[in-house]
Every structure is written in structure tokens, then in C-alpha cells.
Amino acid sequence: MINKINTLGGYFHEYQKSISNPEQFWAQQAEEFFWRNHWTQVTDWDFSTPKIQWFVDAKLNITENIFERNLYTHGDQPAIYWEPNDPQRPERVLTYRQLLAQVNQFANALKDEGIRKGDTVTIYMPMIPELAIAVLACARIGAIHSVVFAGFSANALQDRIKNSGSRIVLTADGGFRGHKTIPLKSIVDEALQGLDQVTTVVIFEHTQQPIDCHPERDISWHDFITGKSKDCTAEVMDSEDPLFIIYTSGSTGQPKGIVHSSGGYMVYSAYTFKNIFQYCNGDVYFCTADIGWITGHSYLIYGPLLNAAKVVMFEGVPNWPDPGRMWEIIEKYQVNQFYTAPTAIRSLLASGTEFLEDKDLSSLKVIGTVGEPINEDAWHWVHDHVGQNRCPIVDTWWQTETGGMMIAPLAGITPTKPSFATLPVPGIQPAVVDAEGNELSGNSVTGNLCIRYPWPGMARSIWGDHQRYKKTYFTPFAGYYFSGDGVRRDEDGYYRILGRVDDVINVSGHRLGTAEIENAINEHPLVNESAIVGYPHPIKGQGIYAFVVCPQTSTGGEEGVKQSIQRGVSKRIGAIAKPDLIQIVPGLPKTRSGKIMRRILRKIAEGDATDLGDTSTLLDEQVVQQIIDEALVPVKR
Ligand code: WTA
């Protein structure tokens, strides 16, 4: 059984232990797992190379820790309750034993296809049990899964397939999202145009929509697994062998493939799941994240399944057929822990409490949030109406790169404060660092959020570009991992996340690089250049504000250009990256050396031009005035 802290005193005690002797602390957590070979050293690391290793030389397979380790006690217990998009369609339930059989069968099919340990497999699927099966089948045979969120466009998918080097793509004919059907297979077809590297596409029949067939490459899921055995010995993995790649946005250039390890990631995702949610044997846990994001990896698949949890997986969206859908699911499965994004809460809050009133939410014990700051209104609403003043809210701060939760209350144990992620998880040593790289000691300090000491779940590299890993996370502040977030440590030592300090924006809890969106806009033939900034948005947290230089607007006029820019961004990245506001501007505020002064644009988009800071290096003041005059939000000046 994975260790669980039960009291606040216990937390402080464990935290102290984890700081004074991290190796002993993590070795103790790791002892709870099944290792084929023990480690020779708990950790070996340096942040300057950088090289991070945990449980050095140990051997394991994460799926043996999910299945074989728990089969005797939990084999016939549900692992996944799958709730379909359409509430009229039947749910599906898979026990641990049934899930293992399907994982093994798919794993054997992958092996017969020639997929081996270390090969990458791209997965572009809707939120159906087969997605979890595909992920776990890869882990079973040591193939590195690269799940691409099924809301990304053909172009974005192509970039990710190319970068990961996969020669196989797992997909479905389509996916349902509310009243929409997403043509996944045809998006894959488009992504693979001119890309010879992919020789096999496996298609699960889900929506039954018509698809084009490429017989030399395509095979149905059914045919792929027919005749394959349901027994498959787990591949023995080194603790440091990559388990998966997941792409995320940074402040510059192309998305990066974050690489996670087998052993350290296992220990970290499982430990944090159990402790932060205070998961008890038999509880039903519901995570609304899509498996295409890190939250879905760590807290829909690995963390909960390693704890033999009962997990609710939902295909649809929170507001379809009506804004009561989440509450209906909680009632139907008697959910105990509910993990979601502040954006979802804000959008449901907007429909009032009407959809909550007739639901029985008495099973709920814990509500968790992730991905973006939760504002006080949303916090109180979810606390009072959903949690009925009874459930602790665990506001969890972490990142794709951290693999698991880093700063978060332990549910019901750590006293919470609205909009604070509270205190670090045992083993995590946060540091508040000023612009010069000095660590600020004591309380009531504000600065850049860094981490001083490695933890088992941290990313090990960027796929194919270790130098970028070094440059992004370990170079800005020597001797620290740099998160890219600003933070305040208040008078009680509680942490409040202030948002990104780099050019990354957080839209509905989705992380997007402004450079990526700008590149997509700049591909438009009429656009000379553009700049993207975030602005406060009541539902999405941040909205996307685009300033676009476009001297001629052709026949469609300004509106026509704006619409075609939107289409261009949807096509290049996906609908999640479409700007909410597009302002056509005569020029961008630039320094004499040609650098865009985003700070000024950010201020304007926030509606406050009273203090634009130092503008002495500005090339053309006139441009700024004109942008303010024509701004699409009211601007104070
Ligand atoms: C932001 C999601 C405030 C933060 C797991 C971080 C948060 C980025 C919180 C990572 C929180 C995440 N409060 N901000 N509780 N959790 N963030 O990689 O800016 O998609 O750097 O990982 O989301 O987003 P990512």
C-alpha cells in the first residue's frame, strides 16, 4: 500500500523528512512498488548538465504495478467506468482483470506489427476506454506513447508525428463532443499526406461515420486484435527508460515533446494521487481532463490505476445536453473525488444553481482543480454549491514537465485559502527567485517559481533536443528548475501562483505559446506580422488578443480577413488557439532594435494604459496611441 499522510502534523513531519533526507524519503515511497530489480542508488542528478536519474538501475514495468500487483485484491473491481457523450447510450465498465486482458491483447497486436521497446506510437483518439487500453498496451511492451489531444488540427498532428518519429498511428473513425462529431480519421489522413514514415493506421470504429480507406496502411481495430492472445508478459524496463512523450507549448517555436521516465514517474504519480486526494480503497474518482493532456496521463490513468482506484472516464463536455451533466455523472456513479479545471467551473457557474438543485451530491468528499488559477468567485461557488460547504477544495499547481502535483493541499488536512495552492507536496522544495537569480528567503515574497531539488516525477528531457531542455528549465536561474510561473509566498508561507512570466498563455486551462499562434497568423498571405497577448476573460481565464498588421484587406474587408485568420489558426493548430479578439493595427510597438514590446500590448489588452512603463526605447509612439484609440476592449488612460 502506498503511504498516506493522515494529519497536518503528519504532513509537516513527512515534509521535514523529505527535505532533510530526500533519498531516504523517496526510497521509502518506492519500496511499496513491485520492482524486478532493486535500485543501486536512489538518485543521481545535476541541474547543470542536466542529468536526472531516480532509482538508478532498477527494473520494472508500470503495468505490472497497476495490474499484477493488485490483481489478487482488486481483480474484479471496476477500474474504469466509462460514461459516453450521449447519456442515452450505455455506459461501459471494465474491471482490472478485464482491462488487463484487453491491454494484453492490444499489446500482442502491437508486437506482431513489429512495434518494440523504445519505438514511439502516436495516439489520436476520443475519450473512450480504447484510448486507455492503447496507452497501457504501449507501456506493457515498452513502446513510448505519444498521445495527441484529439482537438488538435491535421497540421499540429503532423508536426507531432514527425517529431516523435512514430510509424504507427492509433485513431478512431470519429469522436463525439456534445452535439458535434469530430472526423478524427480524416484529420489523420490529412496529417499523413506526404509523410511516408507512417506505415500503419489502426482505426477503432466508434461513431460509425464514413471514412476513406487506404488499404496499404489502414487496418480496423477489430482486425488488428483478432486472434491475439490475452496474455502478454510485461517488458522489463529500466527505471530511466522513457514511458511517454507529451507535447506542450513553450514561449518559443515548435511544441516540445516532454519525456517522462518509467520508475520515477510511477512513484510520483501514485504517491501524489493518493495523498492529495486522500483516496481510500473503494472510492470512486472522476477526472474530467482529456487523456490528451498531462492531467489525463497522471490523474486519469497512471496515478489512480496504480492505486487500484475506480475511475470515471467521460467522453463528453460539461454543458451538453445541459449544464447539469457533471452533477448527473457524480450522482450516477456516487463520485467521491472530483478533479476538474476552473474554466469548467466558471462556465457552469454562469448557468446558476438550477442544474444542481435536483442532484444528489452527498457522495462527494473532495473537489480538485488544476491548470490555471481558480478565482475567488469560482472557488466559493464550487465550495458552497457543489461541495455543499463540506468538501475541501484542493487547488493543485503543477505542469506537464513536473509529471505530478507539486504545490497542493492534502484534502481535508491542509487548511485551504481560496486561490492559494497552499503548501508543497513532500519532497518538493520550492524557491522564490528574483530577476537576478537570488533566492528570496522568508515569507511575504514575490518572484519566479523555481524548484531547488529534483523529484522523481520530473521530465527528463525534450524529445530529440536535450539542449532545449537545458536552456528552457535550467539556464534562466542557475542551480534551479525554472517553472515559467510567477509566485507569491504569503505571510503564512502559503503559495499563490500568479501566472506565467513568459510568453505562454493559459486559455481555458490549455497552455498555448504566443509564438505558435503568431506563426500561424503570419502564414496568412495578407498579414505582415502579428503579436498575441492574453487578456482577462470571465470564463476562459485568459482570452487570446491578436494585434495584426495587415495593410490591405482585399475584397472581404476587415471582417473577411479576420475570419480567414481564424480559419488559418484552426487549421494550423486547432480551434482552441483561435483568437477571441483580432485588432488590425498600423504597426506594432517596437524598440529601436526591432523587438516587439509585448508588455505594452499586454497592458492595453488588460484595459489599462495609465502606466505603460518605460517607453523611451519605443520607435514610434504614434502607433501605440492609435492602437489604444482603436482597442477592442475599453482602455483606461
Ligand atoms: C498553470 C497542467 C495556477 C501554470 C497540469 C503552469 C496553474 C501551467 C495551476 C502548466 C494552479 C497549473 N494555479 N496556475 N493550480 N495549475 N497552472 O503544462 O501557469 O498544461 O505553469 O499542466 O498551468 O500547464 P500544463
XYZ file of C-alpha atoms and ligand atoms in Angstrom:
662
model
C 0.000 0.000 0.000
C 1.299 3.404 -0.945
C 1.978 5.531 2.140
C -0.666 8.010 3.150
C -0.398 11.007 5.446
C -3.389 11.393 7.778
C -2.880 14.536 9.802
C -1.426 18.016 9.465
C 1.255 17.082 11.983
C 1.975 14.041 9.855
C 2.363 16.257 6.807
C 4.899 18.527 8.493
C 6.761 15.528 9.803
C 6.918 13.849 6.376
C 7.816 17.117 4.715
C 10.718 17.647 7.090
C 11.939 14.124 6.466
C 11.682 14.624 2.720
C 13.852 17.733 2.901
C 16.453 16.557 5.340
C 16.923 13.214 3.635
C 15.230 13.127 0.236
C 16.853 9.864 -0.801
C 15.618 8.002 2.205
C 12.178 9.569 1.869
C 11.734 8.582 -1.784
C 13.240 5.152 -1.281
C 10.606 4.560 1.355
C 7.821 5.534 -1.050
C 9.306 3.414 -3.829
C 9.517 0.321 -1.622
C 5.754 -0.047 -1.966
C 6.036 -0.962 -5.633
C 6.987 -4.103 -7.453
C 10.480 -3.867 -8.936
C 12.077 -6.599 -10.993
C 15.451 -5.348 -9.768
C 16.195 -3.028 -6.903
C 17.990 0.282 -7.438
C 21.690 0.709 -6.782
C 21.293 4.386 -5.954
C 18.143 6.408 -5.180
C 19.048 9.422 -7.276
C 21.920 10.713 -9.337
C 21.496 14.227 -10.612
C 22.904 17.544 -11.573
C 20.963 20.528 -12.852
C 23.815 21.877 -14.945
C 24.264 19.059 -17.492
C 21.311 18.493 -16.800
C 21.055 14.834 -15.856
C 18.308 13.478 -13.655
C 18.036 9.848 -12.588
C 15.851 8.187 -9.992
C 16.028 4.613 -8.767
C 19.189 4.080 -10.743
C 19.499 0.644 -12.420
C 16.144 -0.509 -11.052
C 13.916 -2.541 -13.397
C 10.138 -2.520 -13.543
C 7.068 -2.349 -15.677
C 4.443 0.201 -14.673
C 1.575 -2.010 -15.901
C 2.698 -4.836 -13.611
C 2.322 -2.347 -10.804
C -1.171 -1.456 -11.976
C -2.331 -4.993 -12.666
C -0.345 -7.900 -11.266
C 0.463 -6.061 -8.040
C -3.241 -5.512 -7.306
C -4.982 -8.313 -9.152
C -5.408 -10.616 -6.196
C -7.218 -7.977 -4.152
C -8.810 -5.824 -6.848
C -9.071 -8.007 -9.959
C -12.849 -7.988 -10.093
C -13.271 -4.417 -9.017
C -14.103 -1.803 -11.667
C -11.065 0.042 -12.975
C -12.896 2.244 -15.477
C -16.495 3.395 -15.563
C -16.905 4.907 -18.987
C -19.669 7.449 -19.443
C -20.481 8.161 -23.101
C -21.051 11.587 -24.599
C -24.715 10.800 -25.154
C -26.424 9.993 -21.848
C -28.895 7.777 -23.730
C -26.156 5.384 -24.758
C -24.991 2.656 -22.383
C -22.028 3.144 -20.102
C -19.207 0.580 -20.073
C -17.488 -0.892 -17.050
C -14.120 -2.634 -17.152
C -12.730 -4.450 -14.149
C -8.982 -4.615 -13.571
C -8.936 -8.176 -14.870
C -10.918 -7.267 -17.997
C -8.807 -4.195 -18.620
C -5.622 -6.245 -18.345
C -6.922 -8.801 -20.857
C -7.651 -6.045 -23.365
C -4.352 -4.309 -22.724
C -2.504 -7.575 -23.264
C -4.387 -8.365 -26.435
C -3.625 -4.969 -27.900
C -0.025 -5.216 -26.706
C 0.350 -8.509 -28.600
C -1.141 -6.930 -31.708
C 1.389 -4.094 -31.494
C 4.203 -6.601 -31.084
C 3.035 -8.603 -34.110
C 3.057 -5.357 -36.030
C 6.758 -5.109 -35.191
C 6.491 -2.445 -32.505
C 9.273 -2.919 -29.981
C 10.536 -1.415 -26.772
C 11.691 2.152 -27.428
C 9.531 2.670 -30.550
C 7.139 5.609 -30.459
C 3.394 5.217 -31.023
C 1.180 8.219 -31.785
C -2.335 8.020 -30.358
C -5.036 10.378 -31.624
C -8.272 9.142 -30.122
C -11.501 10.239 -28.487
C -12.105 9.708 -24.766
C -13.118 6.057 -24.940
C -11.739 3.088 -22.986
C -9.697 2.032 -26.034
C -7.592 5.147 -25.567
C -6.620 3.988 -22.069
C -6.109 0.475 -23.416
C -3.794 1.754 -26.150
C -1.744 3.784 -23.676
C -1.340 0.871 -21.280
C -0.593 -1.577 -24.101
C 2.329 0.612 -25.149
C 3.576 0.686 -21.567
C 3.194 -3.081 -21.373
C 5.656 -3.639 -24.221
C 7.900 -0.676 -23.510
C 6.788 1.362 -26.528
C 6.756 5.105 -25.891
C 3.272 6.531 -26.266
C 2.723 9.990 -27.620
C -0.913 10.935 -27.124
C -2.011 13.940 -29.164
C -5.145 15.730 -27.930
C -7.917 14.991 -30.426
C -8.777 18.692 -30.689
C -5.523 19.470 -32.498
C -5.596 20.050 -36.251
C -4.068 17.913 -39.005
C -1.051 20.208 -39.207
C -0.401 20.102 -35.478
C -0.797 16.328 -35.527
C 1.622 16.032 -38.426
C 4.261 18.071 -36.579
C 3.930 15.785 -33.577
C 4.063 12.581 -35.612
C 7.149 13.811 -37.457
C 8.915 14.951 -34.329
C 8.259 11.749 -32.419
C 9.251 9.536 -35.358
C 6.226 7.215 -34.994
C 5.499 4.814 -37.786
C 2.117 3.841 -36.378
C -0.907 5.958 -35.507
C -3.844 4.731 -33.426
C -7.109 6.540 -34.022
C -10.895 6.183 -34.384
C -13.310 6.974 -37.179
C -14.502 9.925 -35.131
C -15.272 11.259 -31.711
C -18.318 12.866 -30.096
C -18.120 16.151 -28.241
C -21.550 17.405 -27.210
C -23.627 17.853 -30.347
C -20.526 17.727 -32.562
C -18.826 14.830 -34.258
C -15.102 15.195 -34.899
C -13.834 13.379 -38.023
C -10.654 12.026 -36.488
C -9.764 9.562 -39.224
C -9.979 12.156 -41.970
C -7.811 14.502 -39.898
C -5.253 11.687 -39.645
C -5.462 11.156 -43.433
C -4.721 14.826 -43.965
C -1.866 14.779 -41.450
C -0.259 11.844 -43.207
C -0.278 13.392 -46.671
C 3.263 13.305 -47.956
C 4.501 11.613 -44.800
C 5.895 8.184 -45.657
C 7.132 7.467 -42.178
C 3.745 6.089 -41.045
C 3.060 2.596 -42.370
C 0.153 1.573 -40.148
C -3.023 3.314 -39.013
C -5.306 1.412 -36.652
C -8.902 2.652 -36.559
C -11.401 1.988 -33.811
C -14.985 2.116 -35.027
C -16.781 4.470 -32.667
C -19.040 6.969 -34.438
C -19.698 4.765 -37.471
C -19.229 7.704 -39.779
C -17.968 7.024 -43.310
C -14.196 7.120 -43.710
C -11.769 6.827 -46.605
C -9.791 3.664 -46.595
C -6.116 3.414 -47.523
C -5.782 -0.373 -47.703
C -1.993 -0.375 -47.793
C -1.855 1.393 -44.472
C -5.211 1.222 -42.650
C -6.493 -1.604 -40.508
C -9.546 -1.736 -38.270
C -9.009 -2.120 -34.539
C -11.082 -5.272 -34.675
C -8.918 -6.920 -37.345
C -5.769 -5.706 -35.632
C -6.539 -7.606 -32.415
C -8.390 -10.619 -33.798
C -6.709 -13.852 -32.813
C -4.215 -12.204 -30.478
C -3.606 -13.749 -27.094
C -4.826 -12.062 -23.927
C -1.621 -12.947 -22.132
C 1.409 -10.806 -22.576
C 4.451 -10.765 -20.364
C 5.400 -7.249 -19.401
C 8.613 -5.904 -20.900
C 11.284 -5.244 -18.294
C 12.085 -1.542 -18.335
C 14.932 0.379 -16.839
C 13.714 2.944 -14.336
C 15.016 5.675 -16.652
C 13.582 4.289 -19.905
C 11.079 6.761 -21.333
C 7.450 5.873 -20.625
C 5.894 8.542 -22.806
C 6.260 11.786 -24.672
C 3.695 14.533 -24.378
C 3.854 17.729 -26.377
C 3.371 21.078 -24.742
C 3.776 24.703 -25.730
C 6.673 26.880 -24.765
C 7.423 30.527 -25.259
C 9.309 29.984 -28.490
C 8.996 27.891 -31.600
C 7.533 24.450 -32.008
C 5.833 22.497 -29.227
C 8.256 20.383 -27.274
C 7.988 16.673 -26.617
C 8.326 16.349 -22.866
C 9.878 12.995 -21.958
C 8.797 11.177 -18.796
C 10.528 8.241 -17.148
C 9.229 4.818 -16.127
C 10.252 4.399 -12.482
C 10.285 7.910 -11.055
C 7.066 8.894 -12.811
C 5.333 5.810 -11.440
C 6.290 6.536 -7.847
C 5.450 10.208 -8.114
C 2.068 9.967 -9.866
C 0.884 7.277 -7.464
C 2.139 8.953 -4.290
C 0.654 12.349 -5.124
C -2.691 10.892 -6.226
C -3.202 9.034 -3.004
C -2.093 11.803 -0.692
C -3.554 14.909 -2.260
C -6.969 13.380 -2.912
C -6.761 11.282 0.265
C -8.028 8.412 -1.821
C -9.456 5.499 0.181
C -9.852 1.976 -1.073
C -13.190 1.654 -2.904
C -13.701 5.377 -3.550
C -14.964 6.469 -6.958
C -12.810 9.143 -8.542
C -13.818 11.314 -11.511
C -11.315 13.346 -13.517
C -12.705 15.478 -16.322
C -9.382 16.023 -18.098
C -8.793 14.595 -21.545
C -6.067 11.968 -21.758
C -4.515 14.198 -24.426
C -3.183 16.419 -21.630
C -0.809 15.622 -18.785
C -3.631 15.650 -16.230
C -5.246 12.791 -18.095
C -1.970 10.860 -18.101
C -1.096 11.309 -14.446
C -4.516 11.533 -12.819
C -6.872 9.632 -15.052
C -4.614 6.753 -15.983
C -1.412 6.201 -14.061
C -1.886 7.735 -10.581
C -5.362 6.320 -9.920
C -4.831 2.925 -11.561
C -1.598 2.406 -9.625
C -3.751 2.862 -6.520
C -6.338 0.359 -7.803
C -8.879 3.181 -7.899
C -12.293 3.175 -9.555
C -12.040 5.835 -12.230
C -14.847 7.580 -14.084
C -13.860 8.481 -17.645
C -16.188 10.785 -19.571
C -16.301 11.262 -23.305
C -18.393 14.418 -23.485
C -18.445 18.043 -22.408
C -19.740 19.692 -19.199
C -22.643 21.578 -20.760
C -24.264 19.048 -23.055
C -27.124 18.087 -23.213
C -27.391 20.637 -20.404
C -25.173 22.234 -17.763
C -26.212 19.578 -15.243
C -24.226 16.821 -16.919
C -21.296 16.758 -14.481
C -23.603 16.665 -11.475
C -25.595 13.887 -13.088
C -22.426 11.851 -13.514
C -21.397 12.482 -9.909
C -24.818 11.305 -8.778
C -24.909 8.297 -11.102
C -21.548 6.866 -10.050
C -21.607 8.208 -6.491
C -18.352 10.014 -7.110
C -16.172 10.704 -4.071
C -13.354 12.768 -5.603
C -13.961 15.148 -8.486
C -10.991 16.724 -10.331
C -11.636 19.433 -12.907
C -10.497 22.775 -14.331
C -11.539 26.221 -13.075
C -12.757 27.007 -16.598
C -15.361 24.259 -16.396
C -16.475 25.561 -13.010
C -16.772 29.119 -14.316
C -18.805 28.042 -17.315
C -21.199 26.034 -15.108
C -21.404 28.828 -12.557
C -22.714 31.052 -15.311
C -25.782 28.794 -15.633
C -26.644 29.206 -11.968
C -27.558 26.560 -9.404
C -30.722 25.403 -11.170
C -28.978 22.355 -12.621
C -27.536 21.384 -9.267
C -30.629 21.526 -7.151
C -32.168 18.189 -8.027
C -28.888 16.232 -7.905
C -27.669 14.156 -5.011
C -24.055 15.154 -4.498
C -23.773 13.742 -0.994
C -21.121 11.205 -2.052
C -18.589 13.963 -2.811
C -15.681 14.221 -0.395
C -13.054 16.192 -2.318
C -13.034 18.671 -5.206
C -9.771 19.303 -7.013
C -8.826 21.943 -9.564
C -5.886 22.226 -11.916
C -4.449 24.028 -14.892
C -4.987 27.676 -14.038
C -5.660 29.885 -11.057
C -9.110 29.496 -9.560
C -10.592 32.903 -8.874
C -12.373 33.511 -5.590
C -15.897 33.625 -7.084
C -15.497 30.246 -8.718
C -13.878 28.872 -5.567
C -16.760 29.951 -3.344
C -19.387 28.797 -5.806
C -17.949 25.322 -6.138
C -17.246 25.141 -2.413
C -20.743 26.247 -1.345
C -22.944 24.710 -4.020
C -21.130 21.672 -5.340
C -19.141 20.777 -2.238
C -22.044 21.909 -0.055
C -19.635 23.532 2.374
C -18.396 20.089 3.232
C -15.698 19.223 0.717
C -12.189 20.606 0.786
C -11.093 22.252 -2.469
C -7.641 21.147 -3.497
C -6.146 23.731 -5.840
C -3.220 21.831 -7.352
C -0.315 23.577 -9.049
C 1.820 21.566 -11.401
C 2.878 21.319 -15.053
C 3.348 18.931 -17.948
C 7.034 18.967 -17.065
C 6.602 18.178 -13.384
C 4.734 14.929 -14.068
C 2.578 15.351 -10.992
C 1.203 17.799 -8.443
C 3.822 19.979 -6.775
C 2.099 22.527 -4.590
C -1.282 21.442 -3.287
C -3.180 20.908 -0.075
C -3.745 17.398 1.211
C -7.530 17.139 1.105
C -9.111 17.767 4.470
C -5.722 18.043 6.155
C -4.048 21.228 4.919
C -6.173 24.281 5.763
C -7.041 25.966 2.456
C -7.349 29.590 1.369
C -9.203 30.496 -1.813
C -6.841 30.964 -4.773
C -3.816 29.524 -2.949
C -2.250 26.236 -3.954
C -1.086 26.255 -0.314
C 1.984 24.168 0.577
C 4.489 21.978 -1.274
C 3.998 18.240 -1.600
C 6.548 16.274 0.473
C 9.788 16.069 -1.477
C 9.233 19.371 -3.286
C 11.481 22.305 -2.432
C 10.061 25.480 -3.992
C 12.227 28.586 -4.201
C 11.127 32.149 -4.922
C 13.853 33.707 -7.046
C 14.225 37.348 -8.083
C 15.152 38.572 -11.566
C 18.864 38.463 -10.713
C 18.690 34.846 -9.645
C 18.804 35.433 -5.892
C 16.616 33.243 -3.802
C 14.274 35.250 -1.581
C 14.089 33.778 1.855
C 11.322 34.129 4.406
C 7.676 34.873 3.867
C 5.837 37.675 2.075
C 7.991 37.496 -1.051
C 7.157 37.537 -4.759
C 9.259 36.254 -7.627
C 9.880 33.445 -10.087
C 8.807 29.991 -9.016
C 11.752 27.603 -9.121
C 12.464 24.203 -7.588
C 15.712 23.599 -5.783
C 15.955 19.815 -5.695
C 14.851 17.132 -8.182
C 11.803 14.922 -7.615
C 11.105 11.517 -9.163
C 8.273 12.671 -11.477
C 10.148 15.451 -13.240
C 10.631 15.395 -17.015
C 13.974 14.007 -18.105
C 14.398 15.714 -21.441
C 12.786 17.218 -24.514
C 12.470 14.565 -27.187
C 15.363 14.911 -29.597
C 16.555 18.185 -28.097
C 18.236 17.891 -24.735
C 19.842 21.306 -25.196
C 16.433 22.924 -25.343
C 15.534 21.155 -22.100
C 18.612 22.672 -20.517
C 18.015 26.106 -21.960
C 14.337 26.274 -21.009
C 14.362 24.936 -17.481
C 17.869 25.062 -16.051
C 19.576 28.043 -17.669
C 17.362 31.000 -16.636
C 18.295 30.527 -12.943
C 21.473 28.551 -12.437
C 21.062 25.710 -9.988
C 17.262 25.619 -10.179
C 14.459 24.133 -12.243
C 12.502 27.136 -13.534
C 8.742 26.701 -13.926
C 7.930 29.788 -16.001
C 5.410 30.912 -13.365
C 5.435 33.840 -11.009
C 4.525 33.182 -7.384
C 3.868 34.877 -4.090
C 4.719 33.232 -0.778
C 2.488 34.989 1.726
C 2.898 35.733 5.401
C 1.859 32.167 6.303
C 4.261 30.570 3.852
C 1.374 29.697 1.523
C 1.993 29.789 -2.220
C -0.207 31.685 -4.623
C 0.514 31.187 -8.311
C 0.500 34.476 -10.204
C 0.561 33.123 -13.761
C 3.181 32.782 -16.461
C 6.072 35.185 -16.638
C 6.986 34.030 -20.163
C 5.142 34.174 -23.471
C 2.826 31.318 -22.670
C -0.873 31.918 -22.181
C -3.399 29.763 -20.446
C -6.731 29.637 -22.219
C -9.432 27.512 -20.577
C -6.637 25.695 -18.779
C -4.949 24.906 -22.103
C -1.421 26.020 -22.429
C -0.573 27.844 -25.660
C 2.594 29.534 -26.840
C 2.035 33.019 -28.241
C 4.790 32.385 -30.820
C 2.931 29.354 -32.153
C -0.255 31.349 -32.701
C 1.675 34.254 -34.236
C 3.395 31.899 -36.665
C 0.017 30.520 -37.697
C -1.381 34.034 -38.250
C 1.716 35.180 -40.135
C 1.160 32.417 -42.678
C -1.889 34.356 -43.898
C -0.952 35.941 -47.241
C -2.255 39.398 -46.288
C -0.616 39.537 -42.871
C 2.772 41.196 -42.407
C 3.211 40.452 -38.753
C 1.296 39.923 -35.547
C 1.556 39.831 -31.783
C -0.520 37.752 -29.388
C -1.171 38.518 -25.755
C -3.544 37.150 -23.145
C -6.283 39.286 -21.580
C -8.630 38.588 -18.653
C -11.637 36.560 -19.801
C -14.570 35.785 -17.480
C -14.900 32.111 -18.464
C -11.651 31.090 -20.109
C -9.385 32.734 -17.546
C -7.356 34.232 -20.343
C -8.609 35.090 -23.807
C -6.425 35.480 -26.887
C -5.960 39.036 -28.191
C -4.285 39.318 -31.591
C -2.761 42.543 -32.908
C -2.325 42.082 -36.620
C -0.553 44.225 -39.194
C -2.394 43.775 -42.431
C -2.070 46.758 -44.783
C -4.537 45.514 -47.396
C -7.716 43.727 -46.521
C -8.723 42.608 -50.069
C -12.319 42.169 -51.135
C -13.765 40.650 -47.976
C -12.910 43.794 -45.986
C -11.636 43.647 -42.413
C -14.236 41.128 -41.316
C -13.322 38.796 -44.156
C -9.645 38.904 -43.237
C -10.382 38.317 -39.575
C -12.463 35.279 -40.410
C -9.832 33.829 -42.664
C -7.211 34.407 -39.955
C -9.431 32.429 -37.573
C -9.733 29.609 -40.086
C -5.984 29.649 -40.612
C -5.261 29.292 -36.884
C -7.825 26.488 -36.555
C -6.185 24.661 -39.401
C -2.622 25.204 -38.243
C -3.132 24.425 -34.535
C -6.762 23.731 -33.643
C -9.897 25.582 -32.590
C -8.545 26.043 -29.039
C -5.976 28.536 -30.368
C -8.396 30.813 -32.270
C -8.057 34.453 -31.184
C -11.039 35.871 -29.303
C -10.215 39.383 -30.471
C -8.385 40.483 -33.600
C -7.392 44.114 -33.940
C -5.964 45.251 -37.244
C -3.226 47.740 -36.388
C -0.980 50.014 -38.459
C 2.153 48.658 -36.793
C 3.381 47.004 -33.606
C 5.116 48.838 -30.785
C 8.788 48.038 -31.269
C 12.064 49.008 -29.766
C 14.676 50.661 -31.941
C 16.316 47.286 -32.267
C 13.107 45.818 -33.661
C 11.870 43.855 -30.661
C 8.105 43.852 -30.107
C 7.250 45.460 -26.758
C 4.642 42.950 -25.669
C 4.457 44.497 -22.239
C 2.690 47.485 -23.794
C 0.273 45.313 -25.738
C -0.458 43.267 -22.623
C -1.334 46.435 -20.727
C -3.645 47.619 -23.482
C -5.361 44.238 -23.689
C -5.842 44.343 -19.928
C -7.611 47.667 -20.433
C -5.146 49.826 -18.560
C -2.884 52.211 -20.403
C -2.390 54.554 -17.461
C 1.139 53.376 -16.884
C 2.912 51.870 -19.833
C 6.255 51.841 -18.068
C 9.454 52.922 -19.733
C 8.659 53.785 -23.346
C 11.905 55.607 -24.086
C 13.179 52.860 -26.377
C 9.967 52.881 -28.399
C 10.495 53.508 -32.083
C 7.123 55.062 -32.856
C 4.897 56.418 -30.053
C 2.218 57.243 -32.585
C 1.493 53.591 -33.207
C 0.753 52.987 -29.540
C -1.732 55.852 -29.427
C -3.538 54.543 -32.453
C -3.707 51.017 -31.008
C -5.204 52.403 -27.800
C -7.714 54.520 -29.740
C -8.956 51.541 -31.701
C -8.663 48.897 -28.969
C -11.375 46.240 -28.812
C -11.655 46.494 -25.041
C -12.287 49.665 -23.017
C -8.902 51.142 -22.119
C -8.271 53.435 -19.154
C -5.690 56.103 -19.914
C -0.750 26.849 -14.843
C -1.241 21.404 -16.260
C -2.498 28.438 -11.109
C 0.649 27.358 -14.594
C -1.151 20.415 -15.100
C 1.519 26.240 -15.121
C -1.825 26.806 -12.579
C 0.723 25.761 -16.296
C -2.286 25.793 -11.702
C 1.015 24.324 -16.634
C -2.900 26.213 -10.473
C -1.410 24.857 -13.452
N -2.981 27.531 -10.229
N -1.927 28.106 -12.279
N -3.409 25.337 -9.610
N -2.014 24.598 -12.282
N -1.302 26.177 -13.651
O 1.627 22.101 -18.552
O 0.846 28.541 -15.326
O -0.828 22.223 -19.148
O 2.813 26.657 -15.498
O -0.030 21.463 -16.895
O -0.647 25.917 -15.908
O 0.143 23.862 -17.623
P 0.240 22.384 -18.154
